[in-house]
Short mmCIF file of C-alpha atoms in Angstrom, two decimals:
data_model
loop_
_atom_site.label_atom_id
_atom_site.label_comp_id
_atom_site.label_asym_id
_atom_site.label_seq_id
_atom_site.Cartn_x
_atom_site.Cartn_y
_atom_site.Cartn_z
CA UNK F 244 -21.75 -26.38 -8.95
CA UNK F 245 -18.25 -25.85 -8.57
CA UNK F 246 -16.72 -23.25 -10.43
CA UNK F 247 -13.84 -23.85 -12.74
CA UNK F 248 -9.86 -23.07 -11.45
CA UNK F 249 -8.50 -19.83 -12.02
CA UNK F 250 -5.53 -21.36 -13.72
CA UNK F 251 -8.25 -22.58 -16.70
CA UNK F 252 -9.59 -18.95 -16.35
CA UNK F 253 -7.56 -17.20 -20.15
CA UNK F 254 -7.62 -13.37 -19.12
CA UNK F 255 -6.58 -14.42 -15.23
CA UNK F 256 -3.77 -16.42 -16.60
CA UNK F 257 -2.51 -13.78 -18.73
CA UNK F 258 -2.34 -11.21 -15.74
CA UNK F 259 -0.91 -14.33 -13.46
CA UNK F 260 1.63 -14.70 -16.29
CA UNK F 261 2.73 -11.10 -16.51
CA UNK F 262 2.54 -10.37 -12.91
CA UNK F 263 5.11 -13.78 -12.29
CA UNK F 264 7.76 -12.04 -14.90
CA UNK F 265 7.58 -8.58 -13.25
CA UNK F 266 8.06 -10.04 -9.79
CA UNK F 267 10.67 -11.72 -10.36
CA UNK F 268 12.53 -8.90 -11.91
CA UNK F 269 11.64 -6.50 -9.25
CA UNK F 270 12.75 -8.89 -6.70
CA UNK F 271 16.28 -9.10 -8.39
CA UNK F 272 16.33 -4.73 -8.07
CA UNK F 273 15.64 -5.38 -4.58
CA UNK F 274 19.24 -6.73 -4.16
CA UNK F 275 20.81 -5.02 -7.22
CA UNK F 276 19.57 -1.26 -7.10
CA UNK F 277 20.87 -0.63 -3.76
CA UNK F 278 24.12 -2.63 -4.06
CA UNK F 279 24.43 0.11 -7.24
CA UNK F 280 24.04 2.87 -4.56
CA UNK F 281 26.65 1.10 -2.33
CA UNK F 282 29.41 -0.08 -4.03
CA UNK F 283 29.17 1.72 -7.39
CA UNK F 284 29.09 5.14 -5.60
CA UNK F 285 29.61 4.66 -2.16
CA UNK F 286 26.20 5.77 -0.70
CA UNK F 287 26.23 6.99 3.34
CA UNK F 288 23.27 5.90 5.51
CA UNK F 289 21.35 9.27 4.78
CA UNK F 290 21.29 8.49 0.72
CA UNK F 291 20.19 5.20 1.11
CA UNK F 292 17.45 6.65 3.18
CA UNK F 293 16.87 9.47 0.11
CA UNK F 294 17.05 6.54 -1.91
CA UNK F 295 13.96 4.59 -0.66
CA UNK F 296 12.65 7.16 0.13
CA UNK F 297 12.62 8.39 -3.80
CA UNK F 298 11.50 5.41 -4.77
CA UNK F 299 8.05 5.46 -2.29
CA UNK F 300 7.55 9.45 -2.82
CA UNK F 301 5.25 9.13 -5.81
CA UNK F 302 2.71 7.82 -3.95
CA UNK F 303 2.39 11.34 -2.14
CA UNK F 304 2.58 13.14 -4.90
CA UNK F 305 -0.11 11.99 -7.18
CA UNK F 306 -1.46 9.29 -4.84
CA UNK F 307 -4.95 11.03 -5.05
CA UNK F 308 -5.55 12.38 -8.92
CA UNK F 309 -4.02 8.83 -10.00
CA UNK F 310 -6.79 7.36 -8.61
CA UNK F 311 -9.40 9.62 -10.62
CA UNK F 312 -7.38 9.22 -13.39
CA UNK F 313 -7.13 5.44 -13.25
CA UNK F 314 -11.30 5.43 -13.06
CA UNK F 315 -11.27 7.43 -15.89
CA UNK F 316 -9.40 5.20 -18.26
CA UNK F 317 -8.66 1.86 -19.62
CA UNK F 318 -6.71 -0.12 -16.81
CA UNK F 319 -5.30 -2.75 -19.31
CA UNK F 320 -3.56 0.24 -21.25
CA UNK F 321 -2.41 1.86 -17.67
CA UNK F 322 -0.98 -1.02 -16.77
CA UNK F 323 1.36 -1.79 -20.10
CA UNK F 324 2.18 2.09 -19.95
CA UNK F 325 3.34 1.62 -16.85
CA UNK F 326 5.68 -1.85 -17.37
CA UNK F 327 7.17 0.22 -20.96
CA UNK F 328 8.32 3.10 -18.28
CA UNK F 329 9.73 1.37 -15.43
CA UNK F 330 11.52 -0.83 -18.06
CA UNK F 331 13.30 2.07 -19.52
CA UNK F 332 14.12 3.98 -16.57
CA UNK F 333 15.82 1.17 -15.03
CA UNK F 334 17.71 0.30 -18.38
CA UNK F 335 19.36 3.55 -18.10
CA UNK F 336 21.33 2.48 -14.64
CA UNK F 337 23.65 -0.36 -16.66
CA UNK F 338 23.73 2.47 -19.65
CA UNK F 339 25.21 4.98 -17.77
CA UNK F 340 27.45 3.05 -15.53
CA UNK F 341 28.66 1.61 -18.61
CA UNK F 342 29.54 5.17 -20.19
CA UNK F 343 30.86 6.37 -16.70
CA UNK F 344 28.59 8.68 -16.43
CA UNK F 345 25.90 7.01 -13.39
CA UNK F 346 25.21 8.96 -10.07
CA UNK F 347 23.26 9.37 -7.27
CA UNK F 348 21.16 12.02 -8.64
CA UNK F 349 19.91 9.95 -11.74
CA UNK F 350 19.56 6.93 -8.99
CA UNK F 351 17.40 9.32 -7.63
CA UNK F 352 15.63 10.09 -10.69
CA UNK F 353 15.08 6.78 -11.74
CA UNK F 354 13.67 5.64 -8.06
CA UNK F 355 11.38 8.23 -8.75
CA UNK F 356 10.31 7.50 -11.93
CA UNK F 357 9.89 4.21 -11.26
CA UNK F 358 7.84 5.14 -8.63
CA UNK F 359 5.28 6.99 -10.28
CA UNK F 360 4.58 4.32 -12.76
CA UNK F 361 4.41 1.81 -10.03
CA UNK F 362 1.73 4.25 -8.60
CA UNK F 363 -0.80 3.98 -11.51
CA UNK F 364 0.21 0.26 -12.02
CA UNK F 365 -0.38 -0.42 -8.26
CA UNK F 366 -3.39 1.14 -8.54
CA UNK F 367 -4.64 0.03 -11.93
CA UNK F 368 -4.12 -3.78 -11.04
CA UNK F 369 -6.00 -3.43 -7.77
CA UNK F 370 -9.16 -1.96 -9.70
CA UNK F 371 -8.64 -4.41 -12.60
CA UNK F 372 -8.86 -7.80 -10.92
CA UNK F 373 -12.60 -7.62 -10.52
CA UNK F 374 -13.06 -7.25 -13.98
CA UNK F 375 -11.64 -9.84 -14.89
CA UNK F 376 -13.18 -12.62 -12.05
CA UNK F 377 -16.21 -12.26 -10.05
CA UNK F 378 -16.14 -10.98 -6.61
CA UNK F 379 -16.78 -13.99 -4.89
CA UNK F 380 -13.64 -15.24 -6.19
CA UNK F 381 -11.34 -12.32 -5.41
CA UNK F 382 -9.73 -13.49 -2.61
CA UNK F 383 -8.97 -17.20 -4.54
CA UNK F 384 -7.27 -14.76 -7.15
CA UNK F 385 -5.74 -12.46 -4.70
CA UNK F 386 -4.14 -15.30 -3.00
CA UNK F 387 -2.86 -16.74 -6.08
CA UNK F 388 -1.40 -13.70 -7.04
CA UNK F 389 0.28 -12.97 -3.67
CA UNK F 390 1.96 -16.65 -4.41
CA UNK F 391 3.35 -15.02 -7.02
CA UNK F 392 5.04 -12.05 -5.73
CA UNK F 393 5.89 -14.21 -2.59
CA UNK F 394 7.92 -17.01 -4.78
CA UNK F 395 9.67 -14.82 -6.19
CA UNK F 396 10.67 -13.00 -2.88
CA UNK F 397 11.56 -16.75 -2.37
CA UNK F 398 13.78 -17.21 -5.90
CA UNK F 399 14.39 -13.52 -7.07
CA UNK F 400 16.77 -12.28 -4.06
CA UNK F 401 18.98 -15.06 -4.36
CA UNK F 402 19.22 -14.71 -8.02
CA UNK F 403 19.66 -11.11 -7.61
CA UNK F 404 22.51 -11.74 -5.26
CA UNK F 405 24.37 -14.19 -6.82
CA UNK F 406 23.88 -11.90 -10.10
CA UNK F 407 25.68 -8.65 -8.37
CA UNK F 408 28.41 -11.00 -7.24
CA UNK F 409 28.73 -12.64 -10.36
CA UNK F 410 28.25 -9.56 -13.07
CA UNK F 411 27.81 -6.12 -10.94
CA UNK F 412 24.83 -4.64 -9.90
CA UNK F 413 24.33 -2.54 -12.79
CA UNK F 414 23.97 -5.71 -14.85
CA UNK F 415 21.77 -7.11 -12.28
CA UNK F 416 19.43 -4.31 -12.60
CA UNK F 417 18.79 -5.00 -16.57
CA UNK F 418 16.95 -8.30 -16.01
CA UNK F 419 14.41 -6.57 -13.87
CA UNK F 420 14.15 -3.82 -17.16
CA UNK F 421 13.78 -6.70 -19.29
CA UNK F 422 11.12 -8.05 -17.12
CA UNK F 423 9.00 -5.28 -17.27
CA UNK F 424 8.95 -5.87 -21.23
CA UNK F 425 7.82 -9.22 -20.66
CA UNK F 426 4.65 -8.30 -18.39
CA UNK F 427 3.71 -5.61 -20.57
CA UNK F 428 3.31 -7.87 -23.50
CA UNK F 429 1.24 -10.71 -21.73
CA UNK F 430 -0.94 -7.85 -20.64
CA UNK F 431 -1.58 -6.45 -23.54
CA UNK F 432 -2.97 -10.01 -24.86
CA UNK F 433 -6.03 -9.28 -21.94
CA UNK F 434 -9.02 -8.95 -23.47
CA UNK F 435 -11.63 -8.45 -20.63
CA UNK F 436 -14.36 -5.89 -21.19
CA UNK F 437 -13.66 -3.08 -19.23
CA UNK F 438 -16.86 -0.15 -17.63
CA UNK F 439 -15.21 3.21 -18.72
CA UNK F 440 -16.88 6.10 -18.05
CA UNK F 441 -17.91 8.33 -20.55
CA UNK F 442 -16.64 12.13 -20.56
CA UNK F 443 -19.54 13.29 -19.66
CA UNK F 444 -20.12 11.75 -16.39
CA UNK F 445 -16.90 13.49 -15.09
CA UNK F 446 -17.15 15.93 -11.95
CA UNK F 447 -13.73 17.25 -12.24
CA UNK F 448 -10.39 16.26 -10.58
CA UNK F 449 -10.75 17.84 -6.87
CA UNK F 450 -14.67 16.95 -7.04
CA UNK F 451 -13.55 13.12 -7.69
CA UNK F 452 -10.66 13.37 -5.25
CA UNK F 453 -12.86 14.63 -2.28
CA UNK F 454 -15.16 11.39 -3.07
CA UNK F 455 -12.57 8.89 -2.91
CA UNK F 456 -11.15 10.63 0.35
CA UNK F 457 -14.70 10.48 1.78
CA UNK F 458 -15.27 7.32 1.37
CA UNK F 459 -12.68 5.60 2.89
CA UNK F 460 -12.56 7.99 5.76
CA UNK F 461 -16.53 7.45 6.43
CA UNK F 462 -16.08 3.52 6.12
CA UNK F 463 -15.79 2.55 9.60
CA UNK F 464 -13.27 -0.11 8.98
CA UNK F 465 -11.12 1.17 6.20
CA UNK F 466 -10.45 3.79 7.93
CA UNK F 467 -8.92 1.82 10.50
CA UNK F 468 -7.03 -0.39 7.82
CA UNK F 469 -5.68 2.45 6.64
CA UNK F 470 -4.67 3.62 9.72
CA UNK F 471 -2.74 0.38 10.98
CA UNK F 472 -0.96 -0.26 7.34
CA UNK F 473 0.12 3.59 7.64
CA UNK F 474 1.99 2.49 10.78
CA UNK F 475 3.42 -0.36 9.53
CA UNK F 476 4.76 0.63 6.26
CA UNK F 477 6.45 3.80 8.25
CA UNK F 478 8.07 1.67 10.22
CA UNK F 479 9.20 -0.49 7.26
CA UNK F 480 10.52 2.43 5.84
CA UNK F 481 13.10 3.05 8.51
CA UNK F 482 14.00 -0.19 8.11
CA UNK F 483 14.89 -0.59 4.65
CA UNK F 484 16.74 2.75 4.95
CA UNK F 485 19.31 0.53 6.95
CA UNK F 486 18.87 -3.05 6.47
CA UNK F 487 21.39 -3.15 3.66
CA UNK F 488 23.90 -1.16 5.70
CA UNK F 489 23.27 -3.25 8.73
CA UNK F 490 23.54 -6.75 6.76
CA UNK F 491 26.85 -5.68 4.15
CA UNK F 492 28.94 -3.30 6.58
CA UNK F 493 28.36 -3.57 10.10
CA UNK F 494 27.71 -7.43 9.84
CA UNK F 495 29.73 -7.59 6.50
CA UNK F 496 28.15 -10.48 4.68
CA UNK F 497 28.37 -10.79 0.67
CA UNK F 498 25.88 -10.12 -1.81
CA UNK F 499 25.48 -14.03 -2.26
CA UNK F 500 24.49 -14.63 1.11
CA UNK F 501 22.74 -10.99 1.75
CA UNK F 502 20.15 -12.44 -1.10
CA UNK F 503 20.05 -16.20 0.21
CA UNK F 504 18.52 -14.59 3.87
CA UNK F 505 16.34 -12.40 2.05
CA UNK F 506 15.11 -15.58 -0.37
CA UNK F 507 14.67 -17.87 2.91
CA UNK F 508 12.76 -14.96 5.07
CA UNK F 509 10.50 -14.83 1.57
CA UNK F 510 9.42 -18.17 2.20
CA UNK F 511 7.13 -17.21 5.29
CA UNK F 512 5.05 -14.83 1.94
CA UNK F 513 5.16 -18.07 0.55
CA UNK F 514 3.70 -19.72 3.63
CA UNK F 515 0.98 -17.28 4.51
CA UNK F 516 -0.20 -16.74 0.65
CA UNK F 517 -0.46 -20.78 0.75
CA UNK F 518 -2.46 -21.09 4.03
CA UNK F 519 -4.45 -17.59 3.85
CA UNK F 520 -8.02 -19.42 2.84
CA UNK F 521 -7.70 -22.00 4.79
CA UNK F 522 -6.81 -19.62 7.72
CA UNK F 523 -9.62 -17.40 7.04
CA UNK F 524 -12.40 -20.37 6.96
CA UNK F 525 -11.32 -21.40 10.55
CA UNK F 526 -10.35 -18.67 12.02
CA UNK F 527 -12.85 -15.74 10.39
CA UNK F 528 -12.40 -13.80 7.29
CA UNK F 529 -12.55 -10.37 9.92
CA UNK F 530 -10.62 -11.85 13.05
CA UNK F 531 -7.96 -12.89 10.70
CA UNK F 532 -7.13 -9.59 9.42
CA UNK F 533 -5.99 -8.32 13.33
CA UNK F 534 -4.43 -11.39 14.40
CA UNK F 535 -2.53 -12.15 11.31
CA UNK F 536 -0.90 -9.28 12.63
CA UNK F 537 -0.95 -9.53 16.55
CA UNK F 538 0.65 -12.26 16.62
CA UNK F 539 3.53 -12.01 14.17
CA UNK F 540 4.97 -8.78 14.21
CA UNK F 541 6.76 -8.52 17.61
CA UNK F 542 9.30 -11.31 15.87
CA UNK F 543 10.58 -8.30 14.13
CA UNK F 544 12.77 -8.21 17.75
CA UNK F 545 14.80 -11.13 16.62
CA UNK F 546 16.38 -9.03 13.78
CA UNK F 547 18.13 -6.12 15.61
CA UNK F 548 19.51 -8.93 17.32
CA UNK F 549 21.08 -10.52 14.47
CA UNK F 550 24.81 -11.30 14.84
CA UNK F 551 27.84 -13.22 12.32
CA UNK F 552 27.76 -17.06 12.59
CA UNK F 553 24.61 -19.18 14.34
CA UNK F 554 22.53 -15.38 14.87
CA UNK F 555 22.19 -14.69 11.17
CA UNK F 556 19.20 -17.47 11.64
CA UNK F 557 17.62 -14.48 13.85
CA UNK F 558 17.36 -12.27 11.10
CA UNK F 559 15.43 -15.12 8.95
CA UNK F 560 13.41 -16.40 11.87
CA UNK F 561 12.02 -12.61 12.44
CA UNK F 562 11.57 -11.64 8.84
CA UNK F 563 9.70 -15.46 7.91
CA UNK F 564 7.22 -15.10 10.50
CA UNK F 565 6.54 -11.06 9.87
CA UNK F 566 6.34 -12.33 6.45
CA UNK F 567 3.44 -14.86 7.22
CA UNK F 568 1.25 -12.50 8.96
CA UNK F 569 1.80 -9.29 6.47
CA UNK F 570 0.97 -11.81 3.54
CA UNK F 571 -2.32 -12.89 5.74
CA UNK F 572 -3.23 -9.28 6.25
CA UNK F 573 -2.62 -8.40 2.92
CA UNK F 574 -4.81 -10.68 1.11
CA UNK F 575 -7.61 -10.44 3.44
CA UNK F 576 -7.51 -6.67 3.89
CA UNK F 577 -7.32 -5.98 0.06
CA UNK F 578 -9.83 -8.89 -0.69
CA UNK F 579 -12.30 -7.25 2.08
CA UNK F 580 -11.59 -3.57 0.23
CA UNK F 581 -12.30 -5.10 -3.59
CA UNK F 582 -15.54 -6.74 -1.92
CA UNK F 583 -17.34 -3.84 -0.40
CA UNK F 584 -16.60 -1.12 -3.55
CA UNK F 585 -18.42 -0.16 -6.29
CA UNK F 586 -17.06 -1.10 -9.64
CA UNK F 587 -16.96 3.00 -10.74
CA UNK F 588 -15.08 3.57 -6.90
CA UNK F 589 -12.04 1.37 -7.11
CA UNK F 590 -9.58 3.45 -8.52
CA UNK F 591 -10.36 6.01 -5.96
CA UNK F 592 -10.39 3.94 -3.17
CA UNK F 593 -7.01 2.08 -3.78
CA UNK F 594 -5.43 5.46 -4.82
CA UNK F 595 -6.76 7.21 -1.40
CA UNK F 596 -5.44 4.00 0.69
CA UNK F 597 -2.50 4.11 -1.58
CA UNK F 598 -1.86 7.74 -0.73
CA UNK F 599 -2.26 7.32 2.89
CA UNK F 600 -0.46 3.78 3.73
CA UNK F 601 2.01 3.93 0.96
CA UNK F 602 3.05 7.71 1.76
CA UNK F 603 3.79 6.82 4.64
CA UNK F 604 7.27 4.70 3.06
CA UNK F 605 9.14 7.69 1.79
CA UNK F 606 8.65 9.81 5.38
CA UNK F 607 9.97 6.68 7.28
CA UNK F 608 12.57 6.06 5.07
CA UNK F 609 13.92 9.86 5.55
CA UNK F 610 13.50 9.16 9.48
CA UNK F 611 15.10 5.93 8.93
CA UNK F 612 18.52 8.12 7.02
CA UNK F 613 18.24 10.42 9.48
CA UNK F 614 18.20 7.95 12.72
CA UNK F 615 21.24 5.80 11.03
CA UNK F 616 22.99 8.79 11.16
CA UNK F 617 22.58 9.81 14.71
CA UNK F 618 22.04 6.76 16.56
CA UNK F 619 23.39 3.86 13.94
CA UNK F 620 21.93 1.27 11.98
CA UNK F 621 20.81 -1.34 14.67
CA UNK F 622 19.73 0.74 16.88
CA UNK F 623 17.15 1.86 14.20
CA UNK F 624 16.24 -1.57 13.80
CA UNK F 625 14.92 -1.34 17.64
CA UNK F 626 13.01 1.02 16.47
CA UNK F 627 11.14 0.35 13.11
CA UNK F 628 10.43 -3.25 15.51
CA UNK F 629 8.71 -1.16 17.51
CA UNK F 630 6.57 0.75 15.60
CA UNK F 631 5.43 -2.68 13.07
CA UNK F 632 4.48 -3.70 16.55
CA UNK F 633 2.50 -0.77 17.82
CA UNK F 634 0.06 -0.91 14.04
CA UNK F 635 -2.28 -3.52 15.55
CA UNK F 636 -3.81 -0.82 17.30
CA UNK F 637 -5.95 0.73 15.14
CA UNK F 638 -7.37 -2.49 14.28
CA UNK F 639 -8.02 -3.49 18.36
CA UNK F 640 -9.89 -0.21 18.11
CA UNK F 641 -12.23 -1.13 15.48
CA UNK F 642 -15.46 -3.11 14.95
CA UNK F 643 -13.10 -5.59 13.45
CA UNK F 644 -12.26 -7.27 17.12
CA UNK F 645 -16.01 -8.02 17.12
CA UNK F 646 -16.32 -9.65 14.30
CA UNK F 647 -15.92 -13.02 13.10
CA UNK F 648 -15.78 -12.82 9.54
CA UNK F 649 -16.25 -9.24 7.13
CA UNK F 650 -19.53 -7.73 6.34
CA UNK F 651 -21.49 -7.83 3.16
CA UNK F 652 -21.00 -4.85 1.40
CA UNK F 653 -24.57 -3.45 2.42
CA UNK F 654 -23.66 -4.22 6.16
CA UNK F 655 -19.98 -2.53 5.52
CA UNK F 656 -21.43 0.31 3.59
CA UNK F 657 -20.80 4.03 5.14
#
């Protein structure tokens, strides 16, 4: 028998619902927060690189105890906690550039802050999804969720862009603070049953930690994942340390347009979250996970190459098709990680592969300041394109190549 749609499913909906507002807030900071940094106060290659890198460093610094923390507690309440902070952190930006007061050092601050309540939200809503649908259905609510966050890469940059230009970037930044109130009041209407732990079953912190490390690091392809999304993601960080640079002074395009590339490249998330089951039923659940990424990330070539006038298409050619194949890893690496967890594990896993491939952002966006300041920004380009390229090797080197589609959890166990 078939089992109803998600979209019927109440509690699934709700999440669908708040995740859809929050997305399309952040996507509108995307453009916004560093235009703030830019034209507001004038930020140099190296403090855009401080900048992203602030906003990934909380991921390093309680990557790990989140995790424990998150398996400890109520993930619904996590999650709302999470949506009240980030929405007043990033209210304060329009505040103080209203009084005259804003700088780079409460940029900073708020990057931060956001950060470490996107850590136990990230976190939170990785561990909460299975509680809320069965695991055979993870990856049809995965995938609908990545359609989500990859329509709004589609609408929010745009919007974002044509906000700045229209009503400052300060302004632009108070739709993604209202967004986060939105989210956290569809979540709060959840009302799943969720396995908490009692007290007394708890080992203390480092004891928890050293389980959560162990077990991806024993898992003889998660350790691999983790390896190969490390790569990437450093990479990516040296690249958003000088995209904006590259696109608004050495190519000099507007805002507008700045957001209408970023909004057409978003289409390719779009794409792959579309065509990511159908993908992994011909192709293999497991082969699909390496290829997604073998065969799109070298594209990220085209963007160094990106000139004024017919070229700009070279920056939304390379960015699309990377796109495509990070949504298509995405879904079927997190999918295959949800599958083969316990239920009492999943806040330690995510935080430990959260620690390791998200920590990863804030180191290469301080390489990425550094190299924009030595060589310049395209020539950092070169090299973040290298390094996205080089992350398929970890997964060449593991049992993944031999496999058709992912193990059952007893075949994938440790």
């Amino acid at each position: 028998m078939t089992s109803p749609s998600l979209f019927r499913h109440r509690n699934f909906m709700l999440l669908f619902g708040a995740d859809t507002i929050s997305q399309a807030g952040t996507q509108i900071s995307l453009i916004a927060l560093p235009f703030v940094a830019l034209t507001a106060l004038g930020a140099g290659e190296f403090e855009m690189g401080l900048l992203v890198a602030a906003e990934t460093a909380a991921f390093l610094l309680v990557g790990l105890p989140a995790g424990v923390w998150v398996d400890r507690m109520a993930r619904r309440r996590i999650l709302v906690t999470a949506d009240l902070v980030r929405g007043a952190l990033l209210a304060s930006v329009p505040v103080a550039w209203w009084l005259d007061v804003l700088t780079m050092l409460q940029l900073y601050g708020v990057a931060l802050g956001t950060g470490l309540a996107t850590v136990f939200f990230d976190i939170a809503y990785q561990s909460y999804l299975p509680s809320l649908v069965t695991r055979d259905r993870l990856v049809d609510g995965n995938a609908k969720l990545e359609i989500v966050r990859s329509t709004a890469g589609v609408a929010g940059p745009g919007m974002g862009g044509g906000l700045v230009q229209l009503l400052t970037a300060p302004v632009a930044v108070l739709a993604d603070a209202v967004s986060f109130l939105g989210s956290a009041l569809l979540l709060w209407r959840i009302d799943a049953t969720e396995q908490v732990p009692d007290r007394t079953e708890r080992r203390g912190l480092l004891k928890e930690i050293g389980e959560g490390l162990r077990f991806v690091a024993t898992h003889r392809i998660l350790r691999m994942i983790a390896a190969a999304t490390a790569t990437a993601n450093f990479a990516n960080g040296i690249f958003a340390a000088v995209e904006m640079i590259f696109l608004a002074r050495v190519l000099g395009l507007a805002p507008g347009l700045i957001g209408l590339m970023f909004s057409a490249a978003a289409v390719g998330g779009l794409t792959g979250a579309v065509i990511v089951g159908r993908m992994s039923r011909r192709i293999g659940s497991a082969r699909l996970i390496w290829l997604s990424i073998l065969v799109t990330q070298p594209f990220m070539f085209l963007v160094p190459l990106t000139e004024p006038g017919w070229k700009l298409a070279l920056f939304v050619i390379g960015t699309f098709v990377n796109s495509v194949g990070v949504v298509l890893y995405n879904v079927s690496q997190v999918s295959f990680r949800q599958g083969v967890t316990p239920e009492h594990m999943l806040g330690r896993m995510n935080a430990t592969m959260r620690f390791v491939v998200w920590g990863t952002l804030p180191l290469g966006g301080l390489a990425g300041g550094v190299l924009g300041e030595v060589l310049d920004a395209r020539a950092t380009l070169w090299v973040s394109a290298g390094l996205t390229t080089l992350s398929v090797v970890p997964l060449l080197l593991s049992p993944l190549r031999g496999m058709r589609d992912l193990p059952t959890p007893d075949e994938a166990a440790p």
